[in-house]
Amino acid sequence: MIFNKPHIFQDPKQQAEFDKNGYVVIDLISEDKARTIADIFYKHYPAVPSGFYAVAFNSNDNIKNEIFAYTDAVLNQPLHSYFKDFKKLGSTFLSKTKGEDGKVGVHQDWYVVDETKYYSATVWIPTEGADEQNGTLKVLPGSHLFFDTYRSNHIPVPYSGYETIIWDNMITVPVKAGQAFVLNHAVLHASAPNYAEKERLVIAYGIASAEASLHFYHQHTLGRVEHYLMPPDFFQKYYTIGQRPQFGQLLEELEYEVPACSLAEITYLIRQSKKISLGFEPGSPEIPLNDKGYLAIPENINEPRKKWLTVSIPAYNDEQSLLKLVEETQTVCDRLDIDVQILIINDGSTDNTENTAIHLSDKYKNVEVLKHDRNFGFGPTLKEVFTFPKTEWVLFLPGDNQFPASNIELLLSLRKNYDFILGKRKIRRDSILRLFYAGFYNRLVSWLSGYKVEDVNGIAFFKSAVFEKIQLRTVSSFIHAEFFLEAKRHGYNVAEIDVVHKEREFGKGSGGKWSVIIPSVIDLLRYLLKHRLF
């Protein structure tokens, strides 16, 4: 993918960034020129089509040719100042009005050149700026190195079924008016809905290596793909998206099956993307490539895991404590000869928690990282902590490291006797106010439910099989108590034992806030009313 290609950027640094990440942002034209270039769009579309719309969908060649001539007159000189040895593929406007129907899901652009030898890219220029509010681009860095497959609208994608995971791990890139987001056609990208009042308008200008011939791949029946050689004005002429082209030269018909990725493979590729974002180079020992220049996936990636325990760790701004907790967990489990899986769920941290988590996943093969693109809060995150792991047993340890990993040995010694164990803080190292809130909440849960509990928000150690009967529905911090109450209600063998709790070394907890407490109490009352426990 990145070897032996004639460069298309004048600047070697921009070329290197483009090869590494699959995209680069450049200052192409002035803001005034960017706004002026929109005039030709509004001339033909005084009423902007709703949702997401591309002028390429228009069957009127005259309108499309006029737009290309107009935009080319503005962009020709700036493009040549940034690019070399390239050809122009055409241009189109992309508009997105306010509303959910403007969302564009995870995708790659078409495979139109031999990507082992040449480049093809889109120069994406917002006329008035694009940001998170109006639906700028989201991208997965380095994902142009993921898949060695042909691409068009009707050809299946290898990442089918994993679009949500990919979306959650993408980064959002703001682009100012006049800047250009230059994206490799192979890179995974998307865009969120436009929540602003004004439409988001972008000029998308296609370029490719000068020597590259243009191709198109069309799947007309499952497993069979037609390969066409296309004329230079292919992008300007083709508007029946998804249908067999009515022009071009049919070169061959191929038997073609797209291999479907497994969750393990997608997780590995996303992890490699994060390494690229952290500065690791494709082709380095940390990010090996195969002989075609794509990311090399380990041969044993899909072998069944033999691990029977998952230590599930939610983390929010826990960069310092998280490192210590995971290191100590590894030490304890190594000493006990336990084959453990460690799951870190980063709930939209704003510090270096994500980098710490990735460092740990690189250092230890048994560490897996899930990331929220924003802070969902304790309840939704804890639901993932409880339900995501699929090993026989699961242990929940908070990322603040107030429950040391040394508790693991005691909990494991009791697993044959119970289905669910709550670890209560024998000596709780929290503020007086938080101790008061916790005491009141535990008494309230005990009194109203009839199930005595001293520390319902302690650590939890349980069989994952309990979820064959239990379904957690709460999204507030009550979810911890809900889990305990559901386990009791369904007749599981539940115990509460003393565990070690220590003072918080880093950061500040959020459990004592009214914004956390009140929704939990409300959900407790709703739960008890529903199940007639008082």
PDB file of C-alpha atoms in Angstrom, residues 11 18 61 159 196 236 239 256 303 317 363 512:
ATOM      1  CA  ASP A  11       5.987  18.325   0.546  1.00  0.00           C
ATOM      2  CA  PHE A  18      -0.704  10.900   4.305  1.00  0.00           C
ATOM      3  CA  ASP A  61     -24.204  16.529 -17.192  1.00  0.00           C
ATOM      4  CA  TYR A 159     -15.972  -5.114   8.458  1.00  0.00           C
ATOM      5  CA  ALA A 196     -26.481  23.313  13.264  1.00  0.00           C
ATOM      6  CA  GLN A 236     -18.477  13.274 -13.856  1.00  0.00           C
ATOM      7  CA  TYR A 239     -24.621   8.972 -11.478  1.00  0.00           C
ATOM      8  CA  TYR A 256     -14.716 -12.668  -5.898  1.00  0.00           C
ATOM      9  CA  GLU A 303      -7.791 -19.130  18.321  1.00  0.00           C
ATOM     10  CA  ASN A 317      -9.340  10.193  34.097  1.00  0.00           C
ATOM     11  CA  LYS A 363       2.814  -4.462  26.864  1.00  0.00           C
ATOM     12  CA  GLY A 512     -20.764  11.551  46.134  1.00  0.00           C
TER      13      GLY A 512
END
